[in-house]
mmCIF file of C-alpha atoms in Angstrom:
data_model
loop_
_atom_site.group_PDB
_atom_site.id
_atom_site.type_symbol
_atom_site.label_atom_id
_atom_site.label_comp_id
_atom_site.label_asym_id
_atom_site.label_seq_id
_atom_site.Cartn_x
_atom_site.Cartn_y
_atom_site.Cartn_z
ATOM 1 C CA MET A 236 -45.693 157.997 153.780
ATOM 2 C CA GLN A 237 -44.784 160.851 156.622
ATOM 3 C CA PRO A 238 -41.534 160.730 158.533
ATOM 4 C CA THR A 239 -42.325 158.833 161.998
ATOM 5 C CA ASP A 240 -41.905 160.507 165.471
ATOM 6 C CA THR A 241 -38.271 158.755 165.308
ATOM 7 C CA THR A 242 -37.259 160.543 162.495
ATOM 8 C CA ALA A 243 -35.362 164.094 163.251
ATOM 9 C CA VAL A 244 -33.617 166.337 160.881
ATOM 10 C CA LEU A 245 -30.795 168.343 161.694
ATOM 11 C CA VAL A 246 -30.541 172.634 160.931
ATOM 12 C CA THR A 247 -27.031 173.325 161.086
ATOM 13 C CA ARG A 248 -25.779 176.633 161.975
ATOM 14 C CA PRO A 249 -22.366 178.319 162.554
ATOM 15 C CA ARG A 250 -21.478 178.852 166.202
ATOM 16 C CA ALA A 251 -20.245 181.879 167.411
ATOM 17 C CA GLY A 252 -16.910 182.827 166.310
ATOM 18 C CA PHE A 253 -17.220 180.613 163.080
ATOM 19 C CA VAL A 254 -13.970 181.669 160.942
ATOM 20 C CA GLU A 255 -14.827 182.250 157.242
ATOM 21 C CA THR A 256 -11.163 182.809 155.822
ATOM 22 C CA PRO A 257 -10.789 183.666 152.204
ATOM 23 C CA PHE A 258 -9.195 180.058 152.155
ATOM 24 C CA VAL A 259 -12.781 178.296 153.533
ATOM 25 C CA ARG A 260 -14.606 180.635 151.593
ATOM 26 C CA GLY A 261 -12.917 179.519 148.573
ATOM 27 C CA LEU A 262 -13.381 175.872 149.386
ATOM 28 C CA THR A 263 -17.149 176.441 149.799
ATOM 29 C CA GLU A 264 -18.054 178.357 146.749
ATOM 30 C CA ARG A 265 -16.559 175.447 144.717
ATOM 31 C CA ALA A 266 -18.217 172.729 146.495
ATOM 32 C CA LEU A 267 -21.177 174.837 146.034
ATOM 33 C CA ALA A 268 -21.047 174.970 142.508
ATOM 34 C CA TYR A 269 -20.703 171.479 141.921
ATOM 35 C CA VAL A 270 -23.680 170.751 144.227
ATOM 36 C CA ALA A 271 -25.082 173.378 142.034
ATOM 37 C CA ALA A 272 -24.280 171.410 138.801
ATOM 38 C CA GLY A 273 -26.526 168.652 139.954
ATOM 39 C CA TYR A 274 -22.957 166.475 141.261
ATOM 40 C CA PRO A 275 -22.227 165.369 144.800
ATOM 41 C CA VAL A 276 -19.390 166.343 146.771
ATOM 42 C CA HIS A 277 -16.717 164.098 148.245
ATOM 43 C CA LEU A 278 -14.441 166.070 150.878
ATOM 44 C CA ARG A 279 -11.553 163.906 151.367
ATOM 45 C CA GLY A 280 -8.445 164.929 153.580
ATOM 46 C CA PRO A 281 -6.415 163.987 156.638
ATOM 47 C CA SER A 282 -7.846 164.286 160.082
ATOM 48 C CA GLY A 283 -8.388 167.493 161.333
ATOM 49 C CA SER A 284 -8.606 169.065 157.826
ATOM 50 C CA GLY A 285 -11.886 170.165 158.803
ATOM 51 C CA LYS A 286 -13.876 168.051 156.001
ATOM 52 C CA THR A 287 -16.885 167.439 158.538
ATOM 53 C CA THR A 288 -17.134 171.063 159.101
ATOM 54 C CA LEU A 289 -16.887 172.127 155.570
ATOM 55 C CA ALA A 290 -19.472 169.895 154.807
ATOM 56 C CA MET A 291 -22.062 171.196 157.415
ATOM 57 C CA HIS A 292 -21.045 175.114 156.105
ATOM 58 C CA VAL A 293 -21.898 173.780 152.454
ATOM 59 C CA ALA A 294 -25.457 172.199 153.879
ATOM 60 C CA ASN A 295 -25.676 175.466 155.898
ATOM 61 C CA ARG A 296 -25.355 177.483 152.478
ATOM 62 C CA ILE A 297 -27.738 175.272 150.634
ATOM 63 C CA GLY A 298 -30.029 175.925 153.201
ATOM 64 C CA ARG A 299 -32.391 172.793 153.520
ATOM 65 C CA PRO A 300 -32.581 170.559 156.825
ATOM 66 C CA MET A 301 -29.814 167.979 157.098
ATOM 67 C CA MET A 302 -29.517 164.168 157.539
ATOM 68 C CA LEU A 303 -26.405 163.222 158.998
ATOM 69 C CA ILE A 304 -24.770 159.716 158.656
ATOM 70 C CA CYS A 305 -21.407 158.255 159.765
ATOM 71 C CA GLY A 306 -19.834 155.519 158.322
ATOM 72 C CA ASP A 307 -19.445 152.449 160.528
ATOM 73 C CA ASP A 308 -17.727 149.199 159.639
ATOM 74 C CA GLU A 309 -21.146 147.160 160.520
ATOM 75 C CA PHE A 310 -23.379 148.679 158.189
ATOM 76 C CA GLY A 311 -25.667 146.830 155.787
ATOM 77 C CA SER A 312 -27.536 148.229 152.918
ATOM 78 C CA SER A 313 -30.840 148.587 155.432
ATOM 79 C CA ASP A 314 -29.049 150.758 157.792
ATOM 80 C CA LEU A 315 -28.906 153.220 155.277
ATOM 81 C CA VAL A 316 -32.396 152.536 153.507
ATOM 82 C CA GLY A 317 -34.578 150.853 156.200
ATOM 83 C CA GLY A 318 -35.517 147.647 157.348
ATOM 84 C CA HIS A 319 -38.725 145.613 158.841
ATOM 85 C CA TYR A 320 -38.646 146.404 162.503
ATOM 86 C CA GLY A 321 -41.115 144.907 164.601
ATOM 87 C CA TYR A 322 -44.704 143.826 163.467
ATOM 88 C CA ARG A 323 -47.926 145.131 163.253
ATOM 89 C CA ARG A 324 -51.178 143.213 164.495
ATOM 90 C CA ARG A 325 -54.358 144.019 163.264
ATOM 91 C CA LYS A 326 -57.494 142.532 164.483
ATOM 92 C CA VAL A 327 -61.234 143.272 163.138
ATOM 93 C CA ILE A 328 -64.338 142.293 165.247
ATOM 94 C CA ASP A 329 -67.297 142.456 163.357
ATOM 95 C CA ASN A 330 -70.458 142.090 165.472
ATOM 96 C CA PHE A 331 -72.942 144.874 163.146
ATOM 97 C CA VAL A 332 -75.643 141.994 163.145
ATOM 98 C CA HIS A 333 -75.764 140.187 166.653
ATOM 99 C CA THR A 334 -76.199 136.821 165.805
ATOM 100 C CA VAL A 335 -73.149 137.000 163.367
ATOM 101 C CA LEU A 336 -69.944 137.283 164.680
ATOM 102 C CA LYS A 337 -67.067 137.756 162.243
ATOM 103 C CA THR A 338 -63.012 138.054 163.015
ATOM 104 C CA GLU A 339 -60.339 139.045 161.169
ATOM 105 C CA GLU A 340 -56.639 139.248 162.310
ATOM 106 C CA ASP A 341 -53.502 139.556 160.390
ATOM 107 C CA VAL A 342 -49.786 140.286 161.744
ATOM 108 C CA ALA A 343 -47.219 142.096 159.320
ATOM 109 C CA GLN A 344 -43.641 143.206 159.245
ATOM 110 C CA ARG A 345 -43.643 147.061 159.883
ATOM 111 C CA TRP A 346 -41.115 148.585 157.486
ATOM 112 C CA VAL A 347 -39.162 151.530 158.705
ATOM 113 C CA ASP A 348 -37.432 154.113 156.482
ATOM 114 C CA ASN A 349 -33.954 154.910 157.106
ATOM 115 C CA ARG A 350 -31.875 158.008 156.667
ATOM 116 C CA LEU A 351 -31.072 157.629 153.098
ATOM 117 C CA THR A 352 -34.680 157.003 151.944
ATOM 118 C CA VAL A 353 -36.113 160.099 153.886
ATOM 119 C CA ALA A 354 -33.457 162.098 152.633
ATOM 120 C CA CYS A 355 -34.017 161.171 149.185
ATOM 121 C CA ARG A 356 -38.093 161.481 149.379
ATOM 122 C CA GLU A 357 -37.859 164.647 151.648
ATOM 123 C CA GLY A 358 -35.156 166.255 149.189
ATOM 124 C CA LEU A 359 -32.539 166.779 152.483
ATOM 125 C CA THR A 360 -28.896 167.443 152.170
ATOM 126 C CA LEU A 361 -27.302 164.233 153.238
ATOM 127 C CA VAL A 362 -23.660 164.281 154.749
ATOM 128 C CA TYR A 363 -22.366 160.868 154.497
ATOM 129 C CA ASP A 364 -19.393 161.355 157.043
ATOM 130 C CA GLU A 365 -16.513 159.081 156.814
ATOM 131 C CA PHE A 366 -18.021 156.741 154.211
ATOM 132 C CA THR A 367 -15.249 155.195 153.668
ATOM 133 C CA ARG A 368 -15.568 153.306 157.256
ATOM 134 C CA SER A 369 -18.424 151.442 155.830
ATOM 135 C CA ARG A 370 -17.852 148.551 154.035
ATOM 136 C CA PRO A 371 -18.111 149.225 150.058
ATOM 137 C CA GLU A 372 -20.947 146.761 149.403
ATOM 138 C CA ALA A 373 -22.885 148.621 152.137
ATOM 139 C CA ASN A 374 -22.752 151.817 150.034
ATOM 140 C CA ASN A 375 -23.987 150.415 146.550
ATOM 141 C CA VAL A 376 -27.649 151.326 147.026
ATOM 142 C CA LEU A 377 -26.053 154.820 146.581
ATOM 143 C CA LEU A 378 -24.806 153.932 143.057
ATOM 144 C CA SER A 379 -28.777 154.264 141.167
ATOM 145 C CA VAL A 380 -29.217 157.234 143.651
ATOM 146 C CA LEU A 381 -26.209 159.294 142.433
ATOM 147 C CA GLU A 382 -26.626 158.755 138.626
ATOM 148 C CA GLU A 383 -30.317 157.751 137.999
ATOM 149 C CA ARG A 384 -31.759 159.544 141.001
ATOM 150 C CA VAL A 385 -33.988 156.425 141.679
ATOM 151 C CA LEU A 386 -33.546 154.048 145.111
ATOM 152 C CA VAL A 387 -34.145 151.121 144.502
ATOM 153 C CA LEU A 388 -35.938 149.465 147.862
ATOM 154 C CA PRO A 389 -36.119 145.488 148.420
ATOM 155 C CA ALA A 390 -39.607 144.819 146.965
ATOM 156 C CA ARG A 391 -41.073 143.772 150.651
ATOM 157 C CA ARG A 392 -41.608 147.170 151.255
ATOM 158 C CA ASN A 393 -44.793 148.674 152.051
ATOM 159 C CA GLY A 394 -45.447 150.681 148.873
ATOM 160 C CA SER A 395 -43.101 151.377 145.918
ATOM 161 C CA SER A 396 -39.918 149.612 145.333
ATOM 162 C CA TYR A 397 -38.622 152.219 143.770
ATOM 163 C CA LEU A 398 -38.160 155.304 145.291
ATOM 164 C CA LYS A 399 -37.827 158.658 142.778
ATOM 165 C CA VAL A 400 -34.940 160.968 144.461
ATOM 166 C CA HIS A 401 -36.569 164.311 145.347
ATOM 167 C CA PRO A 402 -35.331 167.004 142.792
ATOM 168 C CA ASP A 403 -33.373 168.770 146.168
ATOM 169 C CA PHE A 404 -31.464 166.140 147.445
ATOM 170 C CA VAL A 405 -28.050 166.552 147.771
ATOM 171 C CA ALA A 406 -25.563 164.446 149.070
ATOM 172 C CA ILE A 407 -21.664 165.522 150.587
ATOM 173 C CA PHE A 408 -19.564 162.552 151.314
ATOM 174 C CA THR A 409 -16.494 162.644 153.616
ATOM 175 C CA SER A 410 -13.790 160.477 153.876
ATOM 176 C CA ASN A 411 -9.840 159.819 155.311
ATOM 177 C CA PRO A 412 -7.387 159.010 153.220
ATOM 178 C CA GLU A 413 -6.931 155.283 152.304
ATOM 179 C CA ASP A 414 -4.284 154.547 154.220
ATOM 180 C CA TYR A 415 -5.600 155.468 157.667
ATOM 181 C CA ALA A 416 -6.596 152.805 160.058
ATOM 182 C CA GLY A 417 -10.197 151.581 159.843
ATOM 183 C CA VAL A 418 -11.134 153.013 156.220
ATOM 184 C CA HIS A 419 -12.001 151.031 153.379
ATOM 185 C CA LYS A 420 -11.548 151.722 149.841
ATOM 186 C CA THR A 421 -13.826 153.634 147.952
ATOM 187 C CA GLN A 422 -15.410 151.902 145.211
ATOM 188 C CA ASP A 423 -14.358 153.064 141.500
ATOM 189 C CA ALA A 424 -17.511 153.236 140.345
ATOM 190 C CA LEU A 425 -19.393 155.489 143.179
ATOM 191 C CA ARG A 426 -15.831 157.631 143.273
ATOM 192 C CA ASP A 427 -16.585 158.232 139.491
ATOM 193 C CA ARG A 428 -20.349 159.636 140.354
ATOM 194 C CA MET A 429 -18.984 162.584 142.724
ATOM 195 C CA VAL A 430 -16.730 165.393 142.484
ATOM 196 C CA THR A 431 -13.386 164.972 144.528
ATOM 197 C CA ILE A 432 -12.259 167.787 146.760
ATOM 198 C CA ASP A 433 -8.813 166.867 148.063
ATOM 199 C CA LEU A 434 -8.124 169.006 151.555
ATOM 200 C CA ASP A 435 -5.280 169.744 153.437
ATOM 201 C CA TYR A 436 -4.307 171.311 156.267
ATOM 202 C CA PHE A 437 -5.608 174.790 156.509
ATOM 203 C CA ASP A 438 -3.840 177.621 155.893
ATOM 204 C CA ARG A 439 -1.483 179.618 158.751
ATOM 205 C CA GLU A 440 -4.291 182.498 158.652
ATOM 206 C CA THR A 441 -7.156 180.295 159.020
ATOM 207 C CA GLU A 442 -5.164 178.132 161.871
ATOM 208 C CA VAL A 443 -4.476 181.309 163.852
ATOM 209 C CA ALA A 444 -8.264 182.900 163.601
ATOM 210 C CA ILE A 445 -9.539 179.000 164.381
ATOM 211 C CA THR A 446 -7.609 178.901 167.445
ATOM 212 C CA GLN A 447 -8.146 182.148 168.448
ATOM 213 C CA SER A 448 -11.821 182.422 167.893
ATOM 214 C CA ARG A 449 -12.085 178.968 169.735
ATOM 215 C CA SER A 450 -10.121 179.665 173.091
ATOM 216 C CA GLY A 451 -9.899 183.565 173.218
ATOM 217 C CA VAL A 452 -6.362 183.865 173.851
ATOM 218 C CA PRO A 453 -4.723 186.981 172.617
ATOM 219 C CA LEU A 454 -3.531 186.939 168.970
ATOM 220 C CA GLU A 455 0.071 186.851 169.304
ATOM 221 C CA ASP A 456 -0.283 183.522 171.949
ATOM 222 C CA ALA A 457 -2.578 182.181 169.159
ATOM 223 C CA GLU A 458 0.193 182.663 166.401
ATOM 224 C CA ARG A 459 2.798 181.364 168.856
ATOM 225 C CA ILE A 460 0.643 178.218 169.231
ATOM 226 C CA VAL A 461 -0.123 177.716 165.407
ATOM 227 C CA ASP A 462 3.661 178.268 164.630
ATOM 228 C CA LEU A 463 4.855 175.765 167.076
ATOM 229 C CA VAL A 464 1.935 173.078 165.753
ATOM 230 C CA ARG A 465 2.919 173.750 162.143
ATOM 231 C CA ALA A 466 6.638 173.557 162.844
ATOM 232 C CA CYS A 467 6.380 169.984 165.052
ATOM 233 C CA ARG A 468 3.871 168.731 162.014
ATOM 234 C CA ALA A 469 6.708 169.580 159.173
ATOM 235 C CA ALA A 470 9.463 168.268 161.346
ATOM 236 C CA GLY A 471 7.542 164.831 161.960
ATOM 237 C CA VAL A 472 7.960 165.073 165.634
ATOM 238 C CA SER A 473 4.509 163.894 167.035
ATOM 239 C CA GLU A 474 3.936 160.201 166.506
ATOM 240 C CA PHE A 475 0.248 161.658 164.829
ATOM 241 C CA SER A 476 0.475 164.829 162.531
ATOM 242 C CA PRO A 477 -1.186 167.387 164.882
ATOM 243 C CA THR A 478 -3.889 169.354 163.626
ATOM 244 C CA VAL A 479 -5.784 172.849 164.392
ATOM 245 C CA ARG A 480 -7.511 170.280 167.033
ATOM 246 C CA SER A 481 -4.020 170.583 168.906
ATOM 247 C CA CYS A 482 -3.628 174.009 168.744
ATOM 248 C CA THR A 483 -7.238 175.039 170.091
ATOM 249 C CA VAL A 484 -6.489 172.764 173.114
ATOM 250 C CA ILE A 485 -3.471 173.826 173.918
ATOM 251 C CA ALA A 486 -5.185 178.021 173.738
ATOM 252 C CA LYS A 487 -7.920 176.744 175.343
ATOM 253 C CA VAL A 488 -5.940 175.367 178.646
ATOM 254 C CA LEU A 489 -3.779 178.591 178.408
ATOM 255 C CA ALA A 490 -6.959 180.671 178.173
ATOM 256 C CA LEU A 491 -8.323 178.632 181.133
ATOM 257 C CA ARG A 492 -5.284 178.654 183.696
ATOM 258 C CA GLN A 493 -4.544 182.547 182.729
ATOM 259 C CA ALA A 494 -0.675 181.341 181.115
ATOM 260 C CA ARG A 495 0.945 182.855 177.896
ATOM 261 C CA ALA A 496 2.337 181.089 175.182
ATOM 262 C CA ALA A 497 6.066 181.806 176.018
ATOM 263 C CA ALA A 498 9.034 179.442 176.764
ATOM 264 C CA GLY A 499 9.523 178.935 180.200
ATOM 265 C CA VAL A 500 5.890 178.650 181.459
ATOM 266 C CA LEU A 501 5.016 175.414 182.850
ATOM 267 C CA VAL A 502 1.338 174.926 182.264
ATOM 268 C CA PHE A 503 2.277 176.268 178.246
ATOM 269 C CA GLU A 504 5.306 173.449 178.105
ATOM 270 C CA GLN A 505 3.669 170.601 179.939
ATOM 271 C CA THR A 506 0.721 171.242 178.106
ATOM 272 C CA CYS A 507 2.026 171.108 174.640
ATOM 273 C CA LEU A 508 3.895 167.883 175.537
ATOM 274 C CA ASP A 509 0.794 166.317 176.814
ATOM 275 C CA VAL A 510 -0.822 167.042 173.271
ATOM 276 C CA LEU A 511 1.923 167.024 171.339
ATOM 277 C CA ALA A 512 4.138 164.178 172.123
ATOM 278 C CA ALA A 513 1.376 161.565 172.526
ATOM 279 C CA GLU A 514 2.069 158.245 171.191
ATOM 280 C CA ALA A 515 1.042 154.455 171.468
ATOM 281 C CA GLY A 516 2.203 153.300 174.858
ATOM 282 C CA LEU A 517 6.090 151.852 174.487
ATOM 283 C CA SER A 518 6.910 150.706 177.617
ATOM 284 C CA SER A 519 10.037 148.991 176.550
ATOM 285 C CA LYS A 520 13.492 151.033 177.552
ATOM 286 C CA ALA A 521 13.837 151.968 173.712
ATOM 287 C CA GLY A 522 10.107 152.991 173.727
ATOM 288 C CA LYS A 523 11.143 155.291 176.377
ATOM 289 C CA LYS A 524 14.425 156.509 174.651
ATOM 290 C CA ALA A 525 11.984 158.189 171.809
ATOM 291 C CA GLN A 526 9.590 159.459 173.895
ATOM 292 C CA GLN A 527 12.795 161.325 175.973
ATOM 293 C CA ARG A 528 13.531 162.685 172.226
ATOM 294 C CA ARG A 529 10.229 163.684 171.236
ATOM 295 C CA ARG A 530 9.755 165.259 173.912
ATOM 296 C CA ASP A 531 13.015 167.324 173.872
ATOM 297 C CA ALA A 532 12.308 168.240 170.201
ATOM 298 C CA ILE A 533 9.332 169.790 171.251
ATOM 299 C CA LEU A 534 10.942 171.692 173.921
ATOM 300 C CA SER A 535 13.492 172.977 171.265
ATOM 301 C CA LEU A 536 10.470 173.857 168.882
ATOM 302 C CA ILE A 537 8.920 175.798 171.849
ATOM 303 C CA ARG A 538 12.001 177.860 172.591
ATOM 304 C CA GLN A 539 12.370 178.474 168.789
ATOM 305 C CA HIS A 540 8.831 179.577 168.204
ATOM 306 C CA CYS A 541 7.583 180.921 171.352
ATOM 307 C CA PRO A 542 10.861 182.343 172.838
ATOM 308 C CA ALA A 543 10.559 183.828 176.540
ATOM 309 C CA ASP A 544 10.170 187.464 175.536
ATOM 310 C CA ILE A 545 6.586 188.365 175.448
ATOM 311 C CA ASP A 546 4.619 191.114 176.928
ATOM 312 C CA GLY A 547 3.396 190.534 180.145
ATOM 313 C CA VAL A 548 4.992 187.051 180.951
ATOM 314 C CA VAL A 549 6.118 186.486 184.428
ATOM 315 C CA ILE A 550 8.071 183.432 184.583
ATOM 316 C CA SER A 551 7.281 182.607 188.101
ATOM 317 C CA LEU A 552 6.739 179.205 187.936
ATOM 318 C CA ALA A 553 9.815 176.507 187.531
ATOM 319 C CA ARG A 554 10.872 174.732 184.433
ATOM 320 C CA MET A 555 10.292 171.484 184.189
ATOM 321 C CA ALA A 556 13.275 169.083 184.547
ATOM 322 C CA MET B 9 -52.048 181.152 151.987
ATOM 323 C CA ALA B 10 -53.141 177.778 150.256
ATOM 324 C CA ARG B 11 -56.726 177.246 150.063
ATOM 325 C CA ILE B 12 -57.328 175.375 153.754
ATOM 326 C CA LYS B 13 -59.773 172.568 152.586
ATOM 327 C CA THR B 14 -63.319 172.023 154.583
ATOM 328 C CA MET B 15 -66.228 169.603 154.665
ATOM 329 C CA GLN B 16 -67.449 171.546 152.077
ATOM 330 C CA ASP B 17 -64.525 170.061 149.418
ATOM 331 C CA VAL B 18 -66.510 166.603 150.180
ATOM 332 C CA HIS B 19 -68.676 165.651 147.811
ATOM 333 C CA THR B 20 -72.464 164.736 148.557
ATOM 334 C CA LEU B 21 -75.253 163.159 146.862
ATOM 335 C CA HIS B 22 -76.717 167.160 146.899
ATOM 336 C CA SER B 23 -73.386 168.456 145.348
ATOM 337 C CA VAL B 24 -73.204 166.142 142.530
ATOM 338 C CA PRO B 25 -75.280 166.929 140.033
ATOM 339 C CA GLY B 26 -78.189 165.593 138.949
ATOM 340 C CA ARG B 27 -78.302 163.817 135.164
ATOM 341 C CA ALA B 28 -81.710 162.509 134.737
ATOM 342 C CA MET B 29 -84.032 165.002 132.352
ATOM 343 C CA PRO B 30 -87.055 166.524 132.884
ATOM 344 C CA THR B 31 -89.826 163.925 131.401
ATOM 345 C CA ASP B 32 -92.701 165.433 131.899
ATOM 346 C CA GLU B 33 -94.779 169.165 133.134
ATOM 347 C CA GLY B 34 -95.081 167.664 136.977
ATOM 348 C CA ALA B 35 -91.450 167.002 136.835
ATOM 349 C CA VAL B 36 -90.541 170.099 136.006
ATOM 350 C CA PHE B 37 -92.865 171.960 138.327
ATOM 351 C CA LEU B 38 -90.763 169.339 141.160
ATOM 352 C CA GLN B 39 -87.071 170.976 139.658
ATOM 353 C CA LEU B 40 -88.548 174.435 140.119
ATOM 354 C CA HIS B 41 -89.293 174.149 143.210
ATOM 355 C CA ARG B 42 -86.280 172.555 144.343
ATOM 356 C CA LEU B 43 -84.107 175.119 142.890
ATOM 357 C CA ALA B 44 -86.373 177.635 144.561
ATOM 358 C CA ASN B 45 -85.860 175.992 147.548
ATOM 359 C CA GLU B 46 -82.004 175.387 147.080
ATOM 360 C CA LYS B 47 -81.713 179.075 145.969
ATOM 361 C CA LEU B 48 -83.595 180.347 149.395
ATOM 362 C CA ARG B 49 -81.093 178.089 151.310
ATOM 363 C CA LEU B 50 -77.864 179.732 149.830
ATOM 364 C CA GLU B 51 -79.178 183.103 149.946
ATOM 365 C CA ARG B 52 -79.935 182.721 153.731
ATOM 366 C CA GLU B 53 -75.946 180.956 153.257
ATOM 367 C CA VAL B 54 -74.752 183.684 152.198
ATOM 368 C CA GLU B 55 -76.714 186.319 154.263
ATOM 369 C CA LEU B 56 -75.236 184.226 157.453
ATOM 370 C CA TRP B 57 -71.680 184.429 155.861
ATOM 371 C CA LEU B 58 -71.686 188.077 155.278
ATOM 372 C CA ARG B 59 -72.544 188.487 158.902
ATOM 373 C CA LYS B 60 -70.028 186.085 160.443
ATOM 374 C CA LYS B 61 -67.092 187.759 158.087
ATOM 375 C CA GLU B 62 -68.275 190.940 159.533
ATOM 376 C CA ARG B 63 -67.596 189.699 162.847
ATOM 377 C CA ILE B 64 -64.220 188.123 161.849
ATOM 378 C CA GLU B 65 -62.996 191.342 160.254
ATOM 379 C CA GLN B 66 -64.137 193.478 163.512
ATOM 380 C CA ARG B 67 -62.014 191.010 165.633
ATOM 381 C CA MET B 68 -59.018 191.243 163.972
ATOM 382 C CA ARG B 69 -59.260 194.662 163.918
ATOM 383 C CA GLU B 70 -59.377 194.544 167.538
ATOM 384 C CA ILE B 71 -56.374 192.229 167.640
ATOM 385 C CA GLU B 72 -54.295 194.091 165.142
ATOM 386 C CA GLN B 73 -55.208 197.615 167.971
ATOM 387 C CA GLN B 74 -54.090 195.376 171.114
ATOM 388 C CA MET B 75 -50.856 193.786 169.023
ATOM 389 C CA GLU B 76 -50.245 197.318 167.864
ATOM 390 C CA SER B 77 -50.489 198.814 171.880
ATOM 391 C CA LEU B 78 -48.306 195.642 172.985
ATOM 392 C CA ARG B 79 -45.745 196.499 170.261
ATOM 393 C CA GLN B 80 -44.971 199.645 171.668
ATOM 394 C CA LEU B 81 -44.553 198.535 175.062
ATOM 395 C CA ALA B 82 -42.039 196.188 173.966
ATOM 396 C CA PRO B 83 -40.426 197.022 170.556
ATOM 397 C CA SER B 84 -37.960 194.745 170.354
ATOM 398 C CA MET B 85 -39.953 191.870 170.273
ATOM 399 C CA THR B 86 -41.379 190.150 167.609
ATOM 400 C CA VAL B 87 -43.851 187.380 166.957
ATOM 401 C CA GLU B 88 -44.231 185.538 163.742
ATOM 402 C CA SER B 89 -47.398 183.478 163.266
ATOM 403 C CA THR B 90 -47.483 180.884 160.669
ATOM 404 C CA VAL B 91 -49.727 178.383 160.057
ATOM 405 C CA ARG B 92 -48.018 174.413 160.497
ATOM 406 C CA SER B 93 -47.632 172.674 156.949
ATOM 407 C CA PRO B 94 -47.373 168.599 157.374
ATOM 408 C CA LYS B 95 -43.364 169.339 156.262
ATOM 409 C CA GLN B 96 -43.181 171.299 159.537
ATOM 410 C CA SER B 97 -43.788 167.926 161.302
ATOM 411 C CA TRP B 98 -40.180 166.691 161.457
ATOM 412 C CA ARG B 99 -38.049 166.703 164.702
ATOM 413 C CA ARG B 100 -35.397 169.481 163.890
ATOM 414 C CA MET B 101 -32.622 169.495 165.970
ATOM 415 C CA THR B 102 -30.064 172.765 165.836
ATOM 416 C CA LEU B 103 -26.214 171.682 165.576
ATOM 417 C CA GLU B 104 -23.625 173.744 165.808
ATOM 418 C CA TYR B 105 -20.796 173.578 163.369
#
């Protein structure tokens, strides 16, 4: 069956300024080696560790069109393989002999392949992002795909119930650690069929390169922002561990408002507090005190990692109270 | 380039080889007459085909010349002509990461 009009595939492309440091290159080569050996790759790591971007980069290097699925708690098997959506009505009126009228009519359910089936059939690269957010039983269909290279489909499907997986089919999975909110435990059988690469936060060099590339701030500012965020992460100041995303948010705002990363610059300090001191809303007195302690700790880290003696900084704005 | 399928690939009664053996002299004569006619038809077809091939080649040479002169006007532009295959009927979306 040819893909329907609604079936779209993704062609991945690194954005301008995509950073490939030796750290990223090493991870990519490892993943590609497992793919070449015929094993699905599972990238597991905390939020902001670059799992999805790395998966897309590996898909780009594989060179086949990509099919993206995002894990969801509401998913069932039919959301992966397909299902019956709508009906097809057929009516034949035969009046070839004018004295004879023959009519024939039937209504059949219409089967529509979903993304996993299309990827298996056409040999695409499947990126199943955050697959542990789907319930484990929804992913059962992947077991035979990854091991026996056969996709088992419902018997009511038009055509064969067994689909031989295309030799070019590659699966890349990403997931958060199991202690994250909204994440299910991975099935042992499924985990056993894939090679898991545990990712941590990027190294400093990569974080600086990403921050500078995404925002356009000077290298010195990018280094100061990254050092500050890494210090916050190490000290456990923020409620959630800040990632390279926090670095790029701060850097982009600085670039937009033409400010520098230095203690005493109001824009910088305010942005750092907004981005790094965010927490679940606490209105109690204790909550407010904790929030004030967090803000003070961040300001202290700013003074430590981003001293005011940066080139070209004119502190013209009043410091925050 | 993959061989393009045409109506010529559809088997018809004419293109399915006959199986019956001639039984007498009259049948042989008829067979000879039929084959002579077919040979004549094919010869005419070859002649038409060669004339058409000549016209196509002439037109292709003209197109090449026109493309070459246009390329000289705008050297940085490149145009690739590709034959659409069924696989390219995907609706593609570019995703930057």
